[in-house]
Amino acid sequence: MVNRKPPGIYVLPSLSRESRNVAYRAWILILTFLVYTCYHMSKKPVSVVKNVLYRNCSVPIKDGYELEIAPDNTSTTFCDWAPFDQPNHKELLGSLDLAFLFSYAFGMFFSGHIAERLNLRYFLSGGMMLVGIFTAAFGMGYFFNIHSIYFYVGIQVVSGLVQSSGWPSVVACVGNWYGKGKRGLIMGIWNSHTSVGNILGSLIAGAFVTTSWGWSFAVPGLITFGIGVMVFLFLVPDPEDVGCDMPDQHGTHVVAEHGTNKTLNIDPVEPSSEDGDDLYHEQSYSSIDASTQALIKHKQEKPITIWGAFFIPGVAEFSLCLFCAKLVSYTFLFWLPNYIEHTAHYDAEKSADVSTLFDVGGIVGGIAAGLISDNFGGRATTCAVMLILAAPVMYIYNLYGSLSLAHSIGLSFACGTLVNGPYALITTAVSADLGTHKVLEGNTKALATVTAVIDGTGSIGAAIGPLLAGLIPVWNDVFIMLIISDILALLCLVRLVYKELRLDRLLGCTGD
């Protein structure tokens, strides 16, 4: 039989096998980094624009900014945007988050299931282009003077569904190319796309929010659509597609060349000189040994089910932990600019800029969590330590974060580091580890489904957190909710932390 590369994927025939491996792995990291930067960039404008959808025009702003008083000196909301000019504006704004996040959580469980069964290049590029379209569509409400709550909620529902296409797909792509070795560090650095996307989304939205807020959505939408086209043209989701070596998924230092194990003595794959599309030499199934036949048979196995993914050891605990951790992280994501504007009385643009320090801290936290867990071998223990530290830091932030600009910057950074560190580790390295768990016996078709189950469970918490923040009238009570959720996340990991510490102690006693 003659195996051919999937249509549209270009192979680098002039490079040696090792150089081709390095080149493609670097490209996958760069491209998927850009992809999920755009996904988060398109989520962020809503949190920034909230400050002008409902704005009390009689409240003076710090540092030289002052809003104009209403002409009749009675109305304080004449400069906001209907239908968000009602006394229940906080609930209406919270409904935007609720619509997006619950549809995102719902879609997440199915996206991983679908991603395992479709070509990831088509699935991810199509999802990205739809994300760009519906992000820009929200901004059209400004340009076409739309004031229906059903329009904005409807856009958020569809946006949440198409956004769910991203995470299982990019984690599956990276997991397909990178083995377990330094996965925590590599994916910790790579996962900074989340914070980079939030920062870019805040800065782009902030640049237009006080003048023409529709562009706060249109510009990220156009960028996302453009990167979606790039994904369609250039993404290589699996090493086998271009004749590259399969990674070591279990730390055994045994990799597979072009879908077969090195020890099976199959000839290396090089593009055919007669046909540039050929990736493999023609080979009779009956002429290869039993081990290779078993591997080929394994490649034909069905992907794991959603229900089956829950029973992989550790998936349930990390899923519940992420439920609580993502509740905290997404409450900050969707409400932090509004909280800063409310407590520190900065204008909308400055509040958006200051909120980016939370995401800068998230970059540091994700990298630190990955590096520590790689070197000390305890994913759950690393998460637990950061969760223990996060609770008092959030308490201090609520007390002193609004005293000065320096306090806002420093404490936002510290909160971002400790809140987003566990969240980043669980959604990247932990998901990839569990998606290639030894109980799967080498079945790589579980990676997207496991990732979707973990992140889908977490996304339910991500939906509940911003909803509760919109319903709770006092910011002090919101922070109490966040601290309680952080403690619950810690409790979810107690059993896994005990197992990790016990294993370390046993290994120490045996000298291994």
XYZ file of C-alpha atoms in Angstrom:
512
model
C 0.000 0.000 0.000
C 1.128 3.595 -0.616
C 0.444 6.165 2.120
C 0.093 9.750 1.059
C 0.175 12.959 3.013
C -3.161 14.627 3.769
C -4.079 17.137 1.031
C -2.786 20.655 1.523
C 0.164 19.802 3.810
C 3.599 20.659 2.510
C 6.526 18.385 3.382
C 10.090 19.671 3.715
C 11.896 17.082 1.549
C 15.290 18.783 1.492
C 15.853 18.495 5.263
C 17.238 15.515 7.127
C 14.844 13.576 9.366
C 16.166 15.167 12.562
C 16.114 18.684 11.112
C 12.601 18.109 9.830
C 11.494 16.973 13.298
C 12.914 20.110 14.922
C 11.521 22.436 12.270
C 7.995 21.082 12.446
C 7.928 20.943 16.253
C 9.017 24.580 16.473
C 6.432 25.570 13.878
C 3.626 23.750 15.704
C 4.442 25.609 18.939
C 4.520 28.970 17.169
C 1.340 28.460 15.166
C -0.747 27.021 18.012
C 0.544 29.832 20.254
C -0.811 32.371 17.752
C -4.053 30.417 17.476
C -4.922 30.434 21.157
C -3.654 33.970 21.618
C -6.398 34.932 19.178
C -8.993 32.808 20.967
C -8.364 34.640 24.234
C -7.930 38.009 22.557
C -11.466 37.644 21.195
C -12.861 36.779 24.655
C -11.470 39.829 26.420
C -13.274 42.854 24.850
C -16.546 42.168 26.687
C -14.889 42.745 30.079
C -13.390 46.039 28.878
C -16.513 47.364 27.152
C -18.675 46.697 30.215
C -17.386 49.967 31.664
C -19.035 51.992 28.885
C -22.138 49.887 28.320
C -23.181 51.087 31.769
C -21.411 54.194 32.970
C -22.337 56.569 35.780
C -21.641 59.894 34.120
C -21.663 61.901 37.350
C -18.709 60.098 38.964
C -15.347 61.890 38.623
C -12.376 59.853 37.413
C -8.908 59.873 38.954
C -5.660 61.222 37.520
C -7.009 64.122 35.522
C -9.943 62.310 33.916
C -13.426 63.587 34.656
C -16.669 62.612 33.015
C -19.096 65.253 31.824
C -22.138 65.825 34.053
C -25.528 65.202 32.483
C -27.127 68.355 31.040
C -30.178 68.204 33.282
C -28.113 67.288 36.365
C -30.525 64.452 37.082
C -29.639 61.557 34.799
C -26.351 59.873 35.624
C -26.418 57.302 32.834
C -27.088 59.381 29.723
C -23.776 58.309 28.143
C -24.212 54.532 28.458
C -25.697 52.053 25.978
C -29.228 50.677 26.112
C -30.377 48.086 27.112
C -27.628 48.168 29.759
C -28.847 51.491 31.214
C -31.248 49.825 33.639
C -30.944 49.551 37.435
C -30.275 45.818 36.987
C -27.366 46.584 34.655
C -24.988 44.327 36.567
C -27.282 41.336 36.062
C -27.666 42.184 32.361
C -23.906 42.408 31.914
C -23.527 39.181 33.854
C -25.974 37.517 31.466
C -23.493 38.131 28.633
C -20.853 36.166 30.525
C -23.371 33.482 31.479
C -24.522 32.982 27.881
C -20.968 32.741 26.581
C -19.485 30.540 29.282
C -22.285 28.001 29.620
C -22.454 27.516 25.864
C -18.655 27.242 25.875
C -18.760 24.590 28.603
C -21.532 22.708 26.793
C -19.654 22.821 23.500
C -16.371 21.781 25.090
C -17.533 18.263 25.933
C -18.538 17.663 22.323
C -15.656 19.508 20.665
C -13.057 17.098 22.009
C -15.188 14.164 20.901
C -15.517 15.660 17.408
C -11.873 16.706 17.188
C -10.754 13.088 17.647
C -12.826 12.063 14.639
C -12.153 14.902 12.176
C -9.035 16.313 10.597
C -7.759 18.782 13.205
C -6.612 21.217 10.537
C -10.104 21.581 9.114
C -11.824 21.575 12.489
C -9.548 24.173 14.080
C -9.349 26.514 11.096
C -13.116 26.440 10.614
C -13.724 27.087 14.302
C -11.258 29.978 14.293
C -12.829 31.710 11.329
C -16.257 31.424 12.965
C -14.840 32.875 16.192
C -13.553 35.860 14.202
C -16.911 36.376 12.511
C -18.987 36.290 15.703
C -16.521 38.408 17.683
C -16.822 41.116 15.047
C -20.619 40.606 14.975
C -20.904 41.748 18.609
C -19.252 45.033 17.637
C -21.763 45.478 14.814
C -24.279 46.289 17.540
C -22.491 49.610 17.930
C -22.248 50.427 14.231
C -25.878 49.476 13.489
C -27.207 51.025 16.721
C -28.686 47.764 18.042
C -30.182 47.910 21.540
C -31.770 44.459 21.929
C -30.504 42.291 24.777
C -31.479 39.233 22.725
C -29.013 40.224 19.996
C -26.063 40.483 22.373
C -26.946 37.353 24.344
C -27.527 35.399 21.126
C -24.120 36.419 19.763
C -22.524 35.320 23.034
C -24.222 31.903 22.914
C -22.950 31.177 19.409
C -19.525 32.637 20.228
C -19.199 30.291 23.198
C -20.010 27.261 21.056
C -17.464 28.089 18.344
C -14.837 29.092 20.928
C -14.971 25.547 22.319
C -13.328 24.284 19.135
C -9.968 25.730 20.150
C -8.575 24.213 23.311
C -8.984 20.454 22.681
C -7.568 20.948 19.190
C -4.428 22.898 20.106
C -3.596 20.660 23.095
C -4.045 17.590 20.900
C -1.725 19.093 18.265
C 0.996 19.934 20.771
C 0.562 16.623 22.578
C 0.934 14.781 19.275
C 4.291 16.446 18.652
C 5.824 16.636 22.156
C 6.485 13.793 24.574
C 6.375 13.712 28.348
C 10.023 14.686 29.108
C 9.916 18.481 29.661
C 6.253 18.842 28.817
C 5.517 20.962 31.910
C 8.092 23.630 31.043
C 7.396 23.608 27.314
C 3.649 23.814 27.775
C 4.025 26.312 30.624
C 5.854 28.688 28.299
C 3.503 27.870 25.442
C 0.449 28.417 27.656
C 1.418 32.061 28.078
C -0.711 32.525 24.947
C -3.688 32.733 27.321
C -2.286 35.763 29.112
C -0.794 37.289 25.963
C -4.227 37.041 24.348
C -5.880 38.648 27.360
C -3.317 41.466 27.325
C -3.711 42.113 23.607
C -7.492 41.931 23.931
C -7.427 44.466 26.766
C -5.084 46.835 24.957
C -6.923 46.671 21.625
C -10.341 47.013 23.249
C -9.059 49.769 25.537
C -7.786 51.764 22.579
C -11.306 52.083 21.152
C -13.553 51.714 24.201
C -14.068 55.420 24.982
C -14.456 56.537 21.355
C -16.013 53.772 19.247
C -16.407 50.524 21.186
C -17.544 48.538 18.161
C -13.936 48.445 16.960
C -12.997 46.804 20.283
C -14.641 43.675 18.832
C -14.161 44.189 15.094
C -10.357 44.423 15.196
C -9.788 41.199 17.263
C -12.377 39.462 15.076
C -10.568 40.348 11.861
C -7.201 39.252 13.266
C -8.655 35.929 14.454
C -10.237 35.252 11.077
C -6.894 35.904 9.356
C -5.007 33.481 11.613
C -7.747 30.916 10.949
C -6.908 31.088 7.252
C -3.226 30.570 8.135
C -4.151 27.465 10.158
C -6.018 26.009 7.182
C -2.979 26.505 4.987
C -0.120 25.540 7.292
C -1.165 23.437 10.327
C 0.329 19.920 10.570
C -1.624 18.217 13.387
C 0.244 14.890 13.457
C 3.911 13.940 12.877
C 2.828 11.044 10.681
C 1.318 13.501 8.212
C 4.791 14.632 7.152
C 6.884 11.570 7.951
C 8.298 12.854 11.246
C 9.116 10.807 14.354
C 6.420 10.184 16.941
C 7.260 11.562 20.421
C 7.994 9.615 23.614
C 4.690 9.844 25.482
C 5.693 7.968 28.645
C 9.283 8.990 29.406
C 10.665 5.677 28.165
C 13.042 7.353 25.659
C 11.558 5.156 22.918
C 10.100 7.072 20.003
C 8.422 5.845 16.874
C 9.659 6.686 13.430
C 6.800 7.673 11.158
C 4.260 5.663 13.096
C 6.394 2.562 13.742
C 8.664 1.715 16.636
C 12.420 2.163 16.076
C 13.069 -1.342 17.341
C 10.904 -2.854 14.614
C 13.622 -2.215 12.008
C 11.386 -0.553 9.431
C 13.208 1.548 6.847
C 13.238 5.308 7.522
C 10.702 7.318 5.586
C 11.800 9.770 2.963
C 9.671 11.488 0.317
C 9.699 9.553 -2.948
C 11.838 11.031 -5.696
C 9.323 9.860 -8.274
C 6.254 11.243 -6.585
C 6.612 14.203 -4.197
C 3.360 13.277 -2.468
C 4.562 9.809 -1.369
C 5.634 9.628 2.271
C 6.124 5.923 2.709
C 7.729 3.149 0.722
C 5.273 0.609 -0.523
C 5.106 -2.299 1.857
C 3.085 -5.489 2.104
C 1.134 -5.897 5.322
C 1.969 -9.591 5.403
C 5.719 -8.936 5.136
C 6.068 -7.087 8.449
C 6.321 -8.691 11.853
C 3.591 -9.246 14.426
C 4.524 -6.227 16.551
C 4.114 -3.894 13.594
C 0.847 -5.541 12.636
C -0.398 -4.933 16.181
C 0.629 -1.303 15.906
C -1.212 -0.889 12.599
C -4.266 -2.544 14.125
C -4.012 -0.192 17.094
C -4.052 2.806 14.750
C -7.496 1.662 13.623
C -8.967 1.657 17.134
C -11.874 3.912 17.913
C -11.253 7.071 19.981
C -12.118 6.955 23.670
C -15.618 7.971 24.778
C -16.375 10.967 26.966
C -17.607 8.684 29.750
C -14.520 6.504 29.502
C -12.253 9.537 29.877
C -13.660 10.223 33.369
C -12.349 6.875 34.593
C -8.725 7.517 33.680
C -6.912 7.864 37.041
C -6.658 11.514 38.081
C -9.113 12.927 35.544
C -11.978 13.318 38.041
C -9.837 15.046 40.692
C -8.169 17.462 38.297
C -11.494 18.176 36.581
C -13.131 19.186 39.866
C -10.067 21.188 40.873
C -10.187 23.043 37.564
C -13.903 23.696 38.103
C -13.022 25.742 41.188
C -9.759 27.223 39.878
C -11.320 28.371 36.611
C -14.216 29.915 38.529
C -11.664 32.195 40.179
C -9.638 32.887 37.043
C -12.598 33.713 34.809
C -14.202 35.938 37.406
C -11.037 38.013 37.235
C -10.979 37.738 33.433
C -14.499 39.110 32.970
C -14.819 41.470 35.941
C -11.366 42.755 36.894
C -11.458 45.931 34.718
C -14.887 46.716 36.155
C -13.671 46.047 39.707
C -10.656 48.350 39.232
C -12.857 51.103 37.766
C -15.333 50.745 40.632
C -12.834 50.679 43.507
C -9.951 52.798 42.191
C -12.074 55.117 39.995
C -9.835 54.999 36.933
C -11.393 55.549 33.527
C -12.296 52.557 31.309
C -9.078 52.625 29.276
C -6.790 52.881 32.296
C -8.711 50.165 34.142
C -8.190 47.876 31.147
C -4.465 48.657 31.083
C -3.997 47.983 34.815
C -5.923 44.692 34.540
C -3.296 43.393 32.098
C -0.879 43.020 35.051
C -3.038 40.098 36.227
C -2.341 38.401 32.902
C 1.372 39.230 33.022
C 1.427 37.463 36.379
C -0.389 34.557 34.727
C 2.480 34.143 32.255
C 4.980 33.921 35.115
C 2.725 31.574 37.093
C 2.197 29.163 34.196
C 5.914 28.932 33.401
C 6.850 28.564 37.070
C 4.268 25.820 37.629
C 5.491 23.869 34.606
C 9.168 24.214 35.527
C 8.657 23.232 39.173
C 6.457 20.241 38.331
C 8.970 18.985 35.745
C 11.884 19.153 38.164
C 10.122 17.797 41.232
C 7.659 15.482 39.488
C 4.516 16.511 41.355
C 1.832 18.166 39.228
C -0.809 18.009 41.982
C 1.599 19.158 44.703
C 2.704 22.153 42.617
C -0.913 23.173 42.082
C -1.694 22.725 45.788
C 1.152 24.970 46.955
C 0.089 27.764 44.598
C -3.543 27.436 45.680
C -2.513 27.689 49.343
C -0.687 30.951 48.617
C -3.438 32.366 46.388
C -6.092 32.645 49.115
C -4.269 35.160 51.389
C -3.011 37.131 48.384
C -6.582 37.610 47.109
C -7.635 38.743 50.582
C -4.819 41.314 50.674
C -5.655 42.474 47.141
C -9.250 43.227 48.108
C -8.100 45.229 51.145
C -5.255 47.240 49.649
C -5.414 46.936 45.859
C -7.189 50.265 45.339
C -4.982 52.399 47.619
C -2.645 53.470 44.816
C -1.558 52.615 41.305
C 1.483 50.770 42.685
C -0.735 48.632 44.930
C -3.038 47.826 41.984
C -0.131 46.815 39.763
C 1.784 44.768 42.335
C -1.172 42.903 43.776
C -2.759 42.284 40.354
C 0.522 40.702 39.262
C 0.788 38.555 42.418
C -2.837 37.401 42.113
C -2.372 36.512 38.452
C 0.740 34.453 39.213
C -0.890 32.322 41.903
C -4.410 32.085 40.477
C -3.424 31.257 36.890
C -0.470 28.981 37.723
C -2.563 25.918 38.704
C -5.138 26.657 36.014
C -2.414 26.788 33.348
C -0.722 23.596 34.549
C -3.938 21.566 34.659
C -5.164 22.639 31.235
C -1.819 21.934 29.546
C 0.728 19.464 30.974
C -1.721 17.629 33.244
C -4.276 17.217 30.437
C -1.580 15.987 28.048
C -0.222 13.571 30.686
C -3.648 12.114 31.406
C -4.552 11.993 27.706
C -1.532 9.730 27.146
C -1.850 7.812 30.449
C -0.330 4.336 30.559
C -3.768 2.765 31.113
C -4.584 3.782 27.538
C -1.834 1.449 26.320
C -0.522 3.866 23.734
C -3.868 5.016 22.347
C -3.167 8.616 21.295
C -6.762 9.116 20.200
C -7.777 10.000 23.760
C -5.871 13.276 24.038
C -8.466 15.730 22.717
C -11.315 13.974 24.555
C -9.514 13.968 27.918
C -8.550 17.610 27.442
C -12.148 18.490 26.612
C -13.516 16.621 29.643
C -11.125 18.387 32.038
C -11.510 21.822 30.507
C -15.245 21.356 29.940
C -15.753 20.644 33.637
C -13.605 23.647 34.455
C -15.605 25.778 32.044
C -18.781 25.139 34.014
C -17.038 26.765 36.967
C -15.858 29.515 34.636
C -19.496 30.207 33.800
C -20.714 30.164 37.397
C -18.030 32.534 38.743
C -18.771 35.574 36.553
C -22.507 34.915 36.952
C -22.262 35.042 40.753
C -20.022 38.111 40.548
C -22.763 39.829 38.556
C -25.418 38.884 41.100
C -23.480 39.654 44.299
C -23.874 43.391 45.001
C -20.826 43.870 47.263
C -17.260 43.354 45.997
C -16.093 42.132 49.422
C -18.540 39.255 49.144
C -17.292 38.461 45.638
C -13.775 38.027 47.029
C -15.074 35.788 49.815
C -16.614 33.600 47.101
C -13.292 33.496 45.241
C -11.330 32.535 48.351
C -13.795 29.747 49.211
C -13.549 28.416 45.659
C -9.752 28.461 45.882
C -9.886 26.389 49.094
C -12.281 23.886 47.489
C -9.867 23.519 44.548
C -7.138 22.686 47.039
C -9.289 20.049 48.767
C -9.934 18.315 45.424
C -6.219 17.560 45.154
C -5.601 16.233 48.658
C -5.686 12.556 47.640
C -3.395 13.095 44.646
C -0.943 15.161 46.695
C -0.814 12.400 49.306
C -0.087 9.810 46.597
C 2.686 11.968 45.080
C 4.363 12.599 48.425
C 4.024 8.942 49.423
C 5.514 7.832 46.102
C 8.451 10.236 46.519
C 9.083 8.851 49.986
C 8.997 5.248 48.741
C 11.338 6.037 45.871
C 13.669 7.788 48.282
C 13.777 4.724 50.474
C 14.565 2.395 47.558
C 17.156 4.744 46.088
C 15.417 4.864 42.670
